PDB file of C-alpha atoms in Angstrom:
ATOM      1  CA  MET O  59     157.197  97.789  59.665  1.00  0.00           C
ATOM      2  CA  LYS O  60     153.774  99.415  59.794  1.00  0.00           C
ATOM      3  CA  ALA O  61     153.590 102.946  58.450  1.00  0.00           C
ATOM      4  CA  LYS O  62     152.985 105.356  61.328  1.00  0.00           C
ATOM      5  CA  TYR O  63     152.115 109.048  61.572  1.00  0.00           C
ATOM      6  CA  ILE O  64     153.253 110.649  64.835  1.00  0.00           C
ATOM      7  CA  ILE O  65     151.457 113.978  65.321  1.00  0.00           C
ATOM      8  CA  PHE O  66     152.188 116.487  68.054  1.00  0.00           C
ATOM      9  CA  ASP O  67     150.630 119.529  69.648  1.00  0.00           C
ATOM     10  CA  LEU O  68     153.071 122.432  70.163  1.00  0.00           C
ATOM     11  CA  ASP O  69     152.313 124.561  73.238  1.00  0.00           C
ATOM     12  CA  ASP O  70     152.909 122.788  76.560  1.00  0.00           C
ATOM     13  CA  THR O  71     153.831 119.646  74.651  1.00  0.00           C
ATOM     14  CA  LEU O  72     157.017 120.277  72.668  1.00  0.00           C
ATOM     15  CA  MET O  73     157.692 123.550  74.512  1.00  0.00           C
ATOM     16  CA  TYR O  74     156.287 125.395  77.485  1.00  0.00           C
ATOM     17  CA  GLU O  75     153.922 128.234  76.627  1.00  0.00           C
ATOM     18  CA  ILE O  76     155.036 130.039  79.795  1.00  0.00           C
ATOM     19  CA  ASP O  77     158.496 130.411  78.222  1.00  0.00           C
ATOM     20  CA  PHE O  78     156.959 132.242  75.271  1.00  0.00           C
ATOM     21  CA  LEU O  79     155.070 134.497  77.699  1.00  0.00           C
ATOM     22  CA  LYS O  80     158.264 135.310  79.613  1.00  0.00           C
ATOM     23  CA  SER O  81     160.099 136.041  76.372  1.00  0.00           C
ATOM     24  CA  ALA O  82     157.360 138.451  75.290  1.00  0.00           C
ATOM     25  CA  PHE O  83     157.164 140.113  78.697  1.00  0.00           C
ATOM     26  CA  LYS O  84     160.925 140.756  78.653  1.00  0.00           C
ATOM     27  CA  GLU O  85     160.737 142.381  75.237  1.00  0.00           C
ATOM     28  CA  ILE O  86     157.756 144.520  76.234  1.00  0.00           C
ATOM     29  CA  ALA O  87     159.392 145.579  79.512  1.00  0.00           C
ATOM     30  CA  ASP O  88     162.564 146.570  77.653  1.00  0.00           C
ATOM     31  CA  PHE O  89     160.523 148.532  75.112  1.00  0.00           C
ATOM     32  CA  ILE O  90     158.493 150.396  77.741  1.00  0.00           C
ATOM     33  CA  ASP O  91     161.158 151.106  80.340  1.00  0.00           C
ATOM     34  CA  LYS O  92     164.673 150.137  79.273  1.00  0.00           C
ATOM     35  CA  LYS O  93     166.218 151.626  82.421  1.00  0.00           C
ATOM     36  CA  ASN O  94     164.070 149.527  84.766  1.00  0.00           C
ATOM     37  CA  GLN O  95     163.442 146.591  82.445  1.00  0.00           C
ATOM     38  CA  GLU O  96     164.251 143.839  84.946  1.00  0.00           C
ATOM     39  CA  GLU O  97     162.099 145.288  87.723  1.00  0.00           C
ATOM     40  CA  LEU O  98     159.162 145.814  85.351  1.00  0.00           C
ATOM     41  CA  PHE O  99     159.504 142.290  83.951  1.00  0.00           C
ATOM     42  CA  LYS O 100     159.371 140.787  87.443  1.00  0.00           C
ATOM     43  CA  LEU O 101     156.334 142.915  88.317  1.00  0.00           C
ATOM     44  CA  MET O 102     154.565 141.808  85.127  1.00  0.00           C
ATOM     45  CA  LEU O 103     155.150 138.170  86.047  1.00  0.00           C
ATOM     46  CA  ILE O 104     153.785 138.756  89.544  1.00  0.00           C
ATOM     47  CA  LYS O 105     150.661 140.413  88.093  1.00  0.00           C
ATOM     48  CA  TYR O 106     150.220 137.489  85.690  1.00  0.00           C
ATOM     49  CA  HIS O 107     150.506 134.829  88.397  1.00  0.00           C
ATOM     50  CA  GLU O 108     148.070 136.781  90.562  1.00  0.00           C
ATOM     51  CA  GLY O 109     145.518 136.621  87.760  1.00  0.00           C
ATOM     52  CA  GLU O 110     145.590 140.312  86.880  1.00  0.00           C
ATOM     53  CA  ASN O 111     145.397 141.654  83.333  1.00  0.00           C
ATOM     54  CA  VAL O 112     149.009 142.616  82.680  1.00  0.00           C
ATOM     55  CA  PHE O 113     148.210 144.735  79.636  1.00  0.00           C
ATOM     56  CA  ASP O 114     145.621 146.799  81.507  1.00  0.00           C
ATOM     57  CA  PHE O 115     148.213 147.353  84.234  1.00  0.00           C
ATOM     58  CA  LEU O 116     150.763 148.526  81.668  1.00  0.00           C
ATOM     59  CA  ILE O 117     148.578 151.024  79.815  1.00  0.00           C
ATOM     60  CA  ASN O 118     147.293 152.443  83.102  1.00  0.00           C
ATOM     61  CA  ASN O 119     150.836 153.082  84.281  1.00  0.00           C
ATOM     62  CA  TYR O 120     152.558 153.815  80.974  1.00  0.00           C
ATOM     63  CA  THR O 121     150.068 155.995  79.155  1.00  0.00           C
ATOM     64  CA  ASN O 122     152.242 156.531  76.054  1.00  0.00           C
ATOM     65  CA  PHE O 123     151.459 153.016  74.898  1.00  0.00           C
ATOM     66  CA  SER O 124     148.226 151.455  73.689  1.00  0.00           C
ATOM     67  CA  LYS O 125     146.957 148.019  74.619  1.00  0.00           C
ATOM     68  CA  GLU O 126     146.801 146.974  70.972  1.00  0.00           C
ATOM     69  CA  GLN O 127     150.403 148.080  70.436  1.00  0.00           C
ATOM     70  CA  LEU O 128     151.609 145.920  73.317  1.00  0.00           C
ATOM     71  CA  LEU O 129     149.442 142.955  72.319  1.00  0.00           C
ATOM     72  CA  GLN O 130     150.900 143.082  68.816  1.00  0.00           C
ATOM     73  CA  MET O 131     154.381 143.038  70.301  1.00  0.00           C
ATOM     74  CA  TYR O 132     153.427 140.031  72.419  1.00  0.00           C
ATOM     75  CA  ARG O 133     152.023 138.105  69.474  1.00  0.00           C
ATOM     76  CA  ASN O 134     154.573 139.059  66.826  1.00  0.00           C
ATOM     77  CA  HIS O 135     157.917 139.090  68.660  1.00  0.00           C
ATOM     78  CA  PHE O 136     160.543 136.494  67.782  1.00  0.00           C
ATOM     79  CA  PRO O 137     160.746 134.475  70.993  1.00  0.00           C
ATOM     80  CA  ASN O 138     163.716 133.321  73.020  1.00  0.00           C
ATOM     81  CA  ILE O 139     162.460 129.797  73.759  1.00  0.00           C
ATOM     82  CA  SER O 140     163.712 126.226  73.719  1.00  0.00           C
ATOM     83  CA  LEU O 141     162.307 122.738  73.302  1.00  0.00           C
ATOM     84  CA  ASN O 142     161.451 120.718  76.387  1.00  0.00           C
ATOM     85  CA  GLU O 143     164.305 118.502  77.521  1.00  0.00           C
ATOM     86  CA  GLY O 144     165.022 115.623  75.156  1.00  0.00           C
ATOM     87  CA  THR O 145     162.479 116.736  72.551  1.00  0.00           C
ATOM     88  CA  ASP O 146     164.914 117.488  69.742  1.00  0.00           C
ATOM     89  CA  ASP O 147     166.507 114.056  70.099  1.00  0.00           C
ATOM     90  CA  LEU O 148     163.082 112.410  70.244  1.00  0.00           C
ATOM     91  CA  LEU O 149     161.837 114.044  67.033  1.00  0.00           C
ATOM     92  CA  LYS O 150     165.002 113.082  65.172  1.00  0.00           C
ATOM     93  CA  LYS O 151     164.775 109.476  66.385  1.00  0.00           C
ATOM     94  CA  ILE O 152     161.162 109.274  65.187  1.00  0.00           C
ATOM     95  CA  LYS O 153     162.233 110.559  61.770  1.00  0.00           C
ATOM     96  CA  SER O 154     165.146 108.100  61.650  1.00  0.00           C
ATOM     97  CA  LYS O 155     162.680 105.218  62.069  1.00  0.00           C
ATOM     98  CA  GLY O 156     160.945 106.268  58.875  1.00  0.00           C
ATOM     99  CA  TYR O 157     157.752 107.461  60.545  1.00  0.00           C
ATOM    100  CA  LYS O 158     155.984 110.598  59.384  1.00  0.00           C
ATOM    101  CA  LEU O 159     155.840 113.611  61.699  1.00  0.00           C
ATOM    102  CA  GLY O 160     152.957 116.048  61.947  1.00  0.00           C
ATOM    103  CA  LEU O 161     151.997 119.082  64.031  1.00  0.00           C
ATOM    104  CA  ILE O 162     148.591 120.562  64.893  1.00  0.00           C
ATOM    105  CA  THR O 163     148.626 123.862  66.756  1.00  0.00           C
ATOM    106  CA  ASP O 164     145.987 126.475  67.504  1.00  0.00           C
ATOM    107  CA  GLY O 165     146.967 130.121  67.290  1.00  0.00           C
ATOM    108  CA  ARG O 166     147.914 132.986  65.028  1.00  0.00           C
ATOM    109  CA  SER O 167     150.119 132.172  62.068  1.00  0.00           C
ATOM    110  CA  VAL O 168     152.911 134.649  62.842  1.00  0.00           C
ATOM    111  CA  THR O 169     153.014 133.637  66.525  1.00  0.00           C
ATOM    112  CA  GLN O 170     153.166 129.895  65.941  1.00  0.00           C
ATOM    113  CA  ARG O 171     155.504 130.105  62.967  1.00  0.00           C
ATOM    114  CA  ASN O 172     157.918 132.286  64.954  1.00  0.00           C
ATOM    115  CA  LYS O 173     157.899 129.657  67.708  1.00  0.00           C
ATOM    116  CA  LEU O 174     158.741 126.913  65.219  1.00  0.00           C
ATOM    117  CA  LYS O 175     161.516 128.981  63.646  1.00  0.00           C
ATOM    118  CA  ALA O 176     162.972 129.815  67.073  1.00  0.00           C
ATOM    119  CA  LEU O 177     162.877 126.128  68.017  1.00  0.00           C
ATOM    120  CA  LYS O 178     164.452 125.190  64.647  1.00  0.00           C
ATOM    121  CA  ILE O 179     162.069 122.275  64.082  1.00  0.00           C
ATOM    122  CA  GLU O 180     159.912 123.500  61.192  1.00  0.00           C
ATOM    123  CA  ASP O 181     161.716 121.305  58.639  1.00  0.00           C
ATOM    124  CA  LEU O 182     161.303 118.126  60.710  1.00  0.00           C
ATOM    125  CA  PHE O 183     157.564 117.889  60.078  1.00  0.00           C
ATOM    126  CA  ASP O 184     155.912 116.409  57.013  1.00  0.00           C
ATOM    127  CA  LYS O 185     152.816 118.509  57.610  1.00  0.00           C
ATOM    128  CA  ILE O 186     152.046 121.466  59.920  1.00  0.00           C
ATOM    129  CA  ILE O 187     148.523 122.729  60.626  1.00  0.00           C
ATOM    130  CA  VAL O 188     148.240 126.187  62.223  1.00  0.00           C
ATOM    131  CA  SER O 189     144.623 127.025  63.002  1.00  0.00           C
ATOM    132  CA  GLU O 190     144.635 130.595  61.631  1.00  0.00           C
ATOM    133  CA  GLU O 191     146.124 129.415  58.349  1.00  0.00           C
ATOM    134  CA  PHE O 192     143.834 126.393  58.143  1.00  0.00           C
ATOM    135  CA  GLY O 193     140.603 128.186  59.037  1.00  0.00           C
ATOM    136  CA  SER O 194     139.465 126.043  61.966  1.00  0.00           C
ATOM    137  CA  THR O 195     140.649 125.114  65.450  1.00  0.00           C
ATOM    138  CA  LYS O 196     140.808 121.901  67.473  1.00  0.00           C
ATOM    139  CA  PRO O 197     138.762 119.788  67.968  1.00  0.00           C
ATOM    140  CA  ASP O 198     137.394 120.338  64.440  1.00  0.00           C
ATOM    141  CA  GLU O 199     137.779 117.053  62.555  1.00  0.00           C
ATOM    142  CA  ARG O 200     139.244 118.825  59.532  1.00  0.00           C
ATOM    143  CA  ASN O 201     142.373 119.722  61.498  1.00  0.00           C
ATOM    144  CA  PHE O 202     143.008 116.008  62.030  1.00  0.00           C
ATOM    145  CA  LYS O 203     141.599 114.383  58.883  1.00  0.00           C
ATOM    146  CA  ILE O 204     144.028 116.385  56.746  1.00  0.00           C
ATOM    147  CA  PHE O 205     146.686 113.877  57.909  1.00  0.00           C
ATOM    148  CA  LEU O 206     144.809 110.798  56.692  1.00  0.00           C
ATOM    149  CA  GLU O 207     146.720 108.884  53.998  1.00  0.00           C
ATOM    150  CA  ASN O 208     146.055 105.514  52.393  1.00  0.00           C
ATOM    151  CA  ASP O 209     149.449 104.029  53.270  1.00  0.00           C
ATOM    152  CA  ILE O 210     149.376 104.999  56.971  1.00  0.00           C
ATOM    153  CA  GLU O 211     148.191 102.227  59.295  1.00  0.00           C
ATOM    154  CA  GLU O 212     148.653 103.832  62.726  1.00  0.00           C
ATOM    155  CA  TYR O 213     148.201 107.367  64.004  1.00  0.00           C
ATOM    156  CA  TYR O 214     149.432 108.757  67.307  1.00  0.00           C
ATOM    157  CA  TYR O 215     148.529 112.185  68.680  1.00  0.00           C
ATOM    158  CA  ILE O 216     150.499 113.623  71.598  1.00  0.00           C
ATOM    159  CA  ALA O 217     149.171 116.711  73.369  1.00  0.00           C
ATOM    160  CA  ASP O 218     148.206 118.155  76.757  1.00  0.00           C
ATOM    161  CA  ASN O 219     144.784 119.845  76.712  1.00  0.00           C
ATOM    162  CA  THR O 220     142.062 117.444  77.854  1.00  0.00           C
ATOM    163  CA  LYS O 221     139.310 119.869  76.815  1.00  0.00           C
ATOM    164  CA  LYS O 222     140.007 119.789  73.084  1.00  0.00           C
ATOM    165  CA  ASP O 223     142.989 117.629  72.146  1.00  0.00           C
ATOM    166  CA  PHE O 224     141.838 114.022  72.428  1.00  0.00           C
ATOM    167  CA  VAL O 225     138.135 113.835  71.579  1.00  0.00           C
ATOM    168  CA  THR O 226     138.676 113.874  67.803  1.00  0.00           C
ATOM    169  CA  PRO O 227     141.701 111.525  67.666  1.00  0.00           C
ATOM    170  CA  ASN O 228     139.690 109.098  69.809  1.00  0.00           C
ATOM    171  CA  LYS O 229     136.779 109.323  67.372  1.00  0.00           C
ATOM    172  CA  LEU O 230     139.123 108.626  64.454  1.00  0.00           C
ATOM    173  CA  GLY O 231     140.616 105.582  66.169  1.00  0.00           C
ATOM    174  CA  TRP O 232     144.021 107.137  66.757  1.00  0.00           C
ATOM    175  CA  THR O 233     146.185 106.430  69.798  1.00  0.00           C
ATOM    176  CA  SER O 234     145.765 109.564  71.927  1.00  0.00           C
ATOM    177  CA  ILE O 235     148.573 110.331  74.361  1.00  0.00           C
ATOM    178  CA  CYS O 236     148.539 113.013  77.054  1.00  0.00           C
ATOM    179  CA  LEU O 237     151.741 114.541  78.386  1.00  0.00           C
ATOM    180  CA  LEU O 238     151.068 115.060  82.075  1.00  0.00           C
ATOM    181  CA  ASN O 239     151.453 118.592  83.403  1.00  0.00           C
ATOM    182  CA  GLN O 240     154.604 118.796  85.527  1.00  0.00           C
ATOM    183  CA  GLY O 241     153.601 122.192  86.925  1.00  0.00           C
ATOM    184  CA  ASN O 242     154.620 124.439  84.030  1.00  0.00           C
ATOM    185  CA  ASN O 243     151.520 124.395  81.811  1.00  0.00           C
ATOM    186  CA  ILE O 244     149.428 127.483  81.137  1.00  0.00           C
ATOM    187  CA  HIS O 245     146.175 125.492  81.166  1.00  0.00           C
ATOM    188  CA  THR O 246     145.219 123.089  83.935  1.00  0.00           C
ATOM    189  CA  GLN O 247     144.462 119.472  83.054  1.00  0.00           C
ATOM    190  CA  ASN O 248     141.094 118.047  84.049  1.00  0.00           C
ATOM    191  CA  PHE O 249     140.621 114.286  83.819  1.00  0.00           C
ATOM    192  CA  ASP O 250     137.150 114.367  85.358  1.00  0.00           C
ATOM    193  CA  LEU O 251     135.521 114.311  81.931  1.00  0.00           C
ATOM    194  CA  GLU O 252     133.493 111.976  79.732  1.00  0.00           C
ATOM    195  CA  GLN O 253     135.531 109.038  78.450  1.00  0.00           C
ATOM    196  CA  LYS O 254     135.502 110.376  74.894  1.00  0.00           C
ATOM    197  CA  PHE O 255     137.599 113.372  75.984  1.00  0.00           C
ATOM    198  CA  LEU O 256     140.239 111.339  77.815  1.00  0.00           C
ATOM    199  CA  PRO O 257     143.516 110.124  76.310  1.00  0.00           C
ATOM    200  CA  LYS O 258     144.173 106.433  75.906  1.00  0.00           C
ATOM    201  CA  ILE O 259     147.683 106.778  77.354  1.00  0.00           C
ATOM    202  CA  ILE O 260     149.205 109.202  79.880  1.00  0.00           C
ATOM    203  CA  ILE O 261     152.955 109.832  79.994  1.00  0.00           C
ATOM    204  CA  ASN O 262     155.138 111.866  82.347  1.00  0.00           C
ATOM    205  CA  SER O 263     157.769 112.771  79.747  1.00  0.00           C
ATOM    206  CA  LEU O 264     158.107 112.675  75.972  1.00  0.00           C
ATOM    207  CA  SER O 265     161.000 110.219  76.280  1.00  0.00           C
ATOM    208  CA  GLU O 266     158.426 107.560  77.208  1.00  0.00           C
ATOM    209  CA  LEU O 267     157.197 107.669  73.615  1.00  0.00           C
ATOM    210  CA  LEU O 268     160.250 105.721  72.480  1.00  0.00           C
ATOM    211  CA  LYS O 269     158.987 102.718  74.456  1.00  0.00           C
ATOM    212  CA  LEU O 270     155.708 102.870  72.548  1.00  0.00           C
TER     213      LEU O 270
END
């Protein structure tokens, strides 16, 4: 069996970023107005989907709180989130085959680490790269080359963001795989790009990886 390294993105790949946002909004709404928490949470979501700046709305209407205070709560709260359907089983099956598992995620250390702890998957990965800890963000080659090992013959990278996720894996000769947006992603996917930015394979669900 060829040695393989299966490397994932986190947000909108293993979990939906919108779930983290909702978790944070609920905590902020409860902190600001415990009596009307549910109504405020729903209003915050409406403002978000309408493209308004939710934090500006909050500090303009709840003047006892600062924008920085609320942003820190958003970034640092311990989220109530879950893995996308079938993901836990998939990761464990990959490990059971003897393949190595990696993760590359952009974001603040405390935010991304809290997500991983909440999802209970931190210990499944052989190596985790969080951009703030590492000092550079995707598509910097360093974030990918750190996974290169002499005994690994094949690399797979599974992610969702066509702007930054696939250009470097393509350059390195990895198999780049895009999880197609099913309508829940924070960022839109644009496939009208130069070939170097496009994934080699597109899948509708992570379960399709088992066939590969």
